Amino acid sequence: MDIDTYLLRFKGCYFERSVVDIDLLENLDDFEIRDDDVFIITYPKSGTIWTQHILSLIYYEGHRNRTENVDTLDRAPFLEYNSRKVDFSKRPSPRIFSSHIPYYLAPRGLKNRKAKIVYTYRNPKDILISYYYFSNVVAALQAPQNLEQFMKRFLDGKVLGNLWFDHIRGWYEHKHDFNILFMKYEDMKKDLRSSVLKLCTFLEKELSEEDLDTVVRQATFQNMKINPLANYNAILKDEIGTRNDGQFLRKGTIGDWKHHLTVEQNERFDRIFQRNMKDFPLKFTWDLKEEENWNDSPKET
Ligand code: PPS
């Protein structure tokens, strides 16, 4: 089966065919934005579910103290994958949305720079590996034959979300059109508390020290993995559909790509990365141990 079996191309962008809301896509430009809306925008596998959970914890006391049985996807539903048929216009403010859309599909109302956007990004080699495993799990995605084949597909942009380089570049280079905060997955991993504080400042939400501790504690990989409201295990099995028992919260580490890419694959990735991102201002963290280099891949020692 070819790519069109799984993905739908709309205005140059690939969406998951079986769940995408086509009506919404066609009217996305006019989608009504409220000033206090918050959008979590990501390229797939960059930390979406993590950011969704952190924002849910920041905004909802009932999520923090676990008194409300509402899962993270309900707190921060996907805009274009509205599988639960939520009537967004009836949701109370502040609404939190999640989305993988490229900058050029953003609703016009986001450009008055009032509603907020959190863009979470991650080093693309870890995204590649996470995406490879995820594509093996999710029945509605084309199962890769092997990593080599998936890497080619990823670097050709023939995946949901298209080309990673274009996604991050597009949002970053148009950042002045939006009220947007860039959050780095690896910074969240290294210092979750500071990352939560940075988010609170951007979102203009003041939490007590105790609440802040609760958010940080509940947003760790280990605690999300055992929290049914946060780990999406049931959603994956019952709503999304799986091929195996893989999970959303797979490993949650930095530098897992080192266990998967061959030297040749890594060098090829680096060449393509350099070609596309040479002059790009954001820095990426490829490994926890490395010193950050100016968009250089780490040198193995
Ligand atoms: S998706 O399908 O696009 O919504 O996937 P997304 O949520 O963007 O990315 C999934 C990866 O994020 C990891 N993750 C975390 N890492 C560290 N800490 C926490 N709390 C956390 N929560 C989710 C998740 O494990 C996936 O990465 P991999 O590398 O596959 O483990």
JSON list of C-alpha atoms and ligand atoms in Angstrom, two decimals, residues 42-54 78 100 120 122 126-127 129-131 133-134 138 141 160 185 188-189 192 218-225 230 232 240 247-254 256, ligand 1:
[
{"chain": "A", "resi": 42, "resn": "THR", "atom": "CA", "xyz": [4.74, 20.39, 17.58]},
{"chain": "A", "resi": 43, "resn": "TYR", "atom": "CA", "xyz": [6.23, 18.27, 14.89]},
{"chain": "A", "resi": 44, "resn": "PRO", "atom": "CA", "xyz": [5.18, 14.68, 15.79]},
{"chain": "A", "resi": 45, "resn": "LYS", "atom": "CA", "xyz": [7.23, 12.90, 18.46]},
{"chain": "A", "resi": 46, "resn": "SER", "atom": "CA", "xyz": [8.73, 16.10, 19.84]},
{"chain": "A", "resi": 47, "resn": "GLY", "atom": "CA", "xyz": [7.05, 16.08, 23.24]},
{"chain": "A", "resi": 48, "resn": "THR", "atom": "CA", "xyz": [3.40, 16.85, 22.46]},
{"chain": "A", "resi": 49, "resn": "ILE", "atom": "CA", "xyz": [1.84, 14.59, 25.08]},
{"chain": "A", "resi": 50, "resn": "TRP", "atom": "CA", "xyz": [4.34, 15.84, 27.66]},
{"chain": "A", "resi": 51, "resn": "THR", "atom": "CA", "xyz": [3.50, 19.49, 26.95]},
{"chain": "A", "resi": 52, "resn": "GLN", "atom": "CA", "xyz": [-0.22, 18.65, 26.95]},
{"chain": "A", "resi": 53, "resn": "HIS", "atom": "CA", "xyz": [0.11, 17.07, 30.37]},
{"chain": "A", "resi": 54, "resn": "ILE", "atom": "CA", "xyz": [2.17, 19.93, 31.82]},
{"chain": "A", "resi": 78, "resn": "PHE", "atom": "CA", "xyz": [-6.05, 17.95, 18.81]},
{"chain": "A", "resi": 100, "resn": "HIS", "atom": "CA", "xyz": [0.95, 19.45, 14.24]},
{"chain": "A", "resi": 120, "resn": "THR", "atom": "CA", "xyz": [7.96, 22.21, 21.66]},
{"chain": "A", "resi": 122, "resn": "ARG", "atom": "CA", "xyz": [13.40, 18.13, 19.92]},
{"chain": "A", "resi": 126, "resn": "ASP", "atom": "CA", "xyz": [15.56, 11.24, 18.48]},
{"chain": "A", "resi": 127, "resn": "ILE", "atom": "CA", "xyz": [12.37, 12.25, 16.69]},
{"chain": "A", "resi": 129, "resn": "ILE", "atom": "CA", "xyz": [13.74, 6.93, 16.23]},
{"chain": "A", "resi": 130, "resn": "SER", "atom": "CA", "xyz": [10.62, 7.74, 18.26]},
{"chain": "A", "resi": 131, "resn": "TYR", "atom": "CA", "xyz": [8.63, 8.13, 15.03]},
{"chain": "A", "resi": 133, "resn": "TYR", "atom": "CA", "xyz": [8.75, 2.91, 16.69]},
{"chain": "A", "resi": 134, "resn": "PHE", "atom": "CA", "xyz": [5.47, 4.79, 16.75]},
{"chain": "A", "resi": 138, "resn": "VAL", "atom": "CA", "xyz": [-0.11, 2.73, 15.16]},
{"chain": "A", "resi": 141, "resn": "LEU", "atom": "CA", "xyz": [0.30, 4.79, 9.97]},
{"chain": "A", "resi": 160, "resn": "LEU", "atom": "CA", "xyz": [2.50, 12.96, 8.82]},
{"chain": "A", "resi": 185, "resn": "TYR", "atom": "CA", "xyz": [12.41, 18.89, 24.91]},
{"chain": "A", "resi": 188, "resn": "MET", "atom": "CA", "xyz": [12.58, 20.04, 29.88]},
{"chain": "A", "resi": 189, "resn": "LYS", "atom": "CA", "xyz": [14.35, 16.76, 30.43]},
{"chain": "A", "resi": 192, "resn": "LEU", "atom": "CA", "xyz": [11.80, 20.21, 34.38]},
{"chain": "A", "resi": 218, "resn": "GLN", "atom": "CA", "xyz": [3.48, 14.45, 37.96]},
{"chain": "A", "resi": 219, "resn": "ALA", "atom": "CA", "xyz": [5.12, 15.44, 34.70]},
{"chain": "A", "resi": 220, "resn": "THR", "atom": "CA", "xyz": [8.14, 13.16, 35.01]},
{"chain": "A", "resi": 221, "resn": "PHE", "atom": "CA", "xyz": [8.36, 10.33, 32.51]},
{"chain": "A", "resi": 222, "resn": "GLN", "atom": "CA", "xyz": [8.04, 7.68, 35.23]},
{"chain": "A", "resi": 223, "resn": "ASN", "atom": "CA", "xyz": [4.94, 9.24, 36.76]},
{"chain": "A", "resi": 224, "resn": "MET", "atom": "CA", "xyz": [3.25, 9.90, 33.46]},
{"chain": "A", "resi": 225, "resn": "LYS", "atom": "CA", "xyz": [3.91, 6.33, 32.42]},
{"chain": "A", "resi": 230, "resn": "ALA", "atom": "CA", "xyz": [-1.51, 10.93, 31.08]},
{"chain": "A", "resi": 232, "resn": "TYR", "atom": "CA", "xyz": [-2.61, 7.44, 26.53]},
{"chain": "A", "resi": 240, "resn": "ILE", "atom": "CA", "xyz": [-6.24, 4.94, 17.80]},
{"chain": "A", "resi": 247, "resn": "GLN", "atom": "CA", "xyz": [3.40, 2.76, 23.96]},
{"chain": "A", "resi": 248, "resn": "PHE", "atom": "CA", "xyz": [3.35, 6.54, 23.59]},
{"chain": "A", "resi": 249, "resn": "LEU", "atom": "CA", "xyz": [5.72, 6.80, 26.53]},
{"chain": "A", "resi": 250, "resn": "ARG", "atom": "CA", "xyz": [8.39, 4.53, 25.09]},
{"chain": "A", "resi": 251, "resn": "LYS", "atom": "CA", "xyz": [11.76, 5.61, 26.47]},
{"chain": "A", "resi": 252, "resn": "GLY", "atom": "CA", "xyz": [11.71, 9.37, 27.00]},
{"chain": "A", "resi": 253, "resn": "THR", "atom": "CA", "xyz": [15.46, 9.88, 26.78]},
{"chain": "A", "resi": 254, "resn": "ILE", "atom": "CA", "xyz": [17.97, 12.05, 24.95]},
{"chain": "A", "resi": 256, "resn": "ASP", "atom": "CA", "xyz": [18.51, 7.11, 21.92]},
{"chain": "B", "resi": 1, "resn": "PPS", "atom": "S1", "xyz": [2.88, 12.47, 19.21]},
{"chain": "B", "resi": 1, "resn": "PPS", "atom": "O1", "xyz": [2.46, 11.16, 18.66]},
{"chain": "B", "resi": 1, "resn": "PPS", "atom": "O2", "xyz": [3.35, 13.35, 18.15]},
{"chain": "B", "resi": 1, "resn": "PPS", "atom": "O3", "xyz": [1.83, 13.08, 20.01]},
{"chain": "B", "resi": 1, "resn": "PPS", "atom": "O4", "xyz": [4.13, 12.11, 20.13]},
{"chain": "B", "resi": 1, "resn": "PPS", "atom": "P1", "xyz": [4.79, 13.12, 21.17]},
{"chain": "B", "resi": 1, "resn": "PPS", "atom": "O5", "xyz": [3.99, 13.16, 22.38]},
{"chain": "B", "resi": 1, "resn": "PPS", "atom": "O6", "xyz": [5.11, 14.40, 20.48]},
{"chain": "B", "resi": 1, "resn": "PPS", "atom": "O7", "xyz": [6.19, 12.44, 21.46]},
{"chain": "B", "resi": 1, "resn": "PPS", "atom": "C1", "xyz": [6.32, 11.23, 22.14]},
{"chain": "B", "resi": 1, "resn": "PPS", "atom": "C2", "xyz": [7.72, 11.18, 22.71]},
{"chain": "B", "resi": 1, "resn": "PPS", "atom": "O8", "xyz": [7.78, 12.02, 23.88]},
{"chain": "B", "resi": 1, "resn": "PPS", "atom": "C3", "xyz": [8.23, 11.25, 24.97]},
{"chain": "B", "resi": 1, "resn": "PPS", "atom": "N1", "xyz": [7.69, 11.73, 26.25]},
{"chain": "B", "resi": 1, "resn": "PPS", "atom": "C4", "xyz": [8.48, 12.10, 27.28]},
{"chain": "B", "resi": 1, "resn": "PPS", "atom": "N2", "xyz": [9.82, 12.18, 27.39]},
{"chain": "B", "resi": 1, "resn": "PPS", "atom": "C5", "xyz": [10.32, 12.58, 28.59]},
{"chain": "B", "resi": 1, "resn": "PPS", "atom": "N3", "xyz": [9.55, 12.87, 29.67]},
{"chain": "B", "resi": 1, "resn": "PPS", "atom": "C6", "xyz": [8.19, 12.80, 29.60]},
{"chain": "B", "resi": 1, "resn": "PPS", "atom": "N4", "xyz": [7.46, 13.09, 30.68]},
{"chain": "B", "resi": 1, "resn": "PPS", "atom": "C7", "xyz": [7.60, 12.40, 28.36]},
{"chain": "B", "resi": 1, "resn": "PPS", "atom": "N5", "xyz": [6.33, 12.22, 27.92]},
{"chain": "B", "resi": 1, "resn": "PPS", "atom": "C8", "xyz": [6.41, 11.81, 26.64]},
{"chain": "B", "resi": 1, "resn": "PPS", "atom": "C9", "xyz": [7.73, 9.85, 24.64]},
{"chain": "B", "resi": 1, "resn": "PPS", "atom": "O9", "xyz": [8.34, 8.88, 25.44]},
{"chain": "B", "resi": 1, "resn": "PPS", "atom": "C10", "xyz": [8.10, 9.77, 23.16]},
{"chain": "B", "resi": 1, "resn": "PPS", "atom": "O10", "xyz": [9.51, 9.68, 22.95]},
{"chain": "B", "resi": 1, "resn": "PPS", "atom": "P2", "xyz": [10.29, 8.29, 22.81]},
{"chain": "B", "resi": 1, "resn": "PPS", "atom": "O11", "xyz": [11.70, 8.68, 22.44]},
{"chain": "B", "resi": 1, "resn": "PPS", "atom": "O12", "xyz": [9.62, 7.49, 21.74]},
{"chain": "B", "resi": 1, "resn": "PPS", "atom": "O13", "xyz": [10.22, 7.63, 24.16]}
]
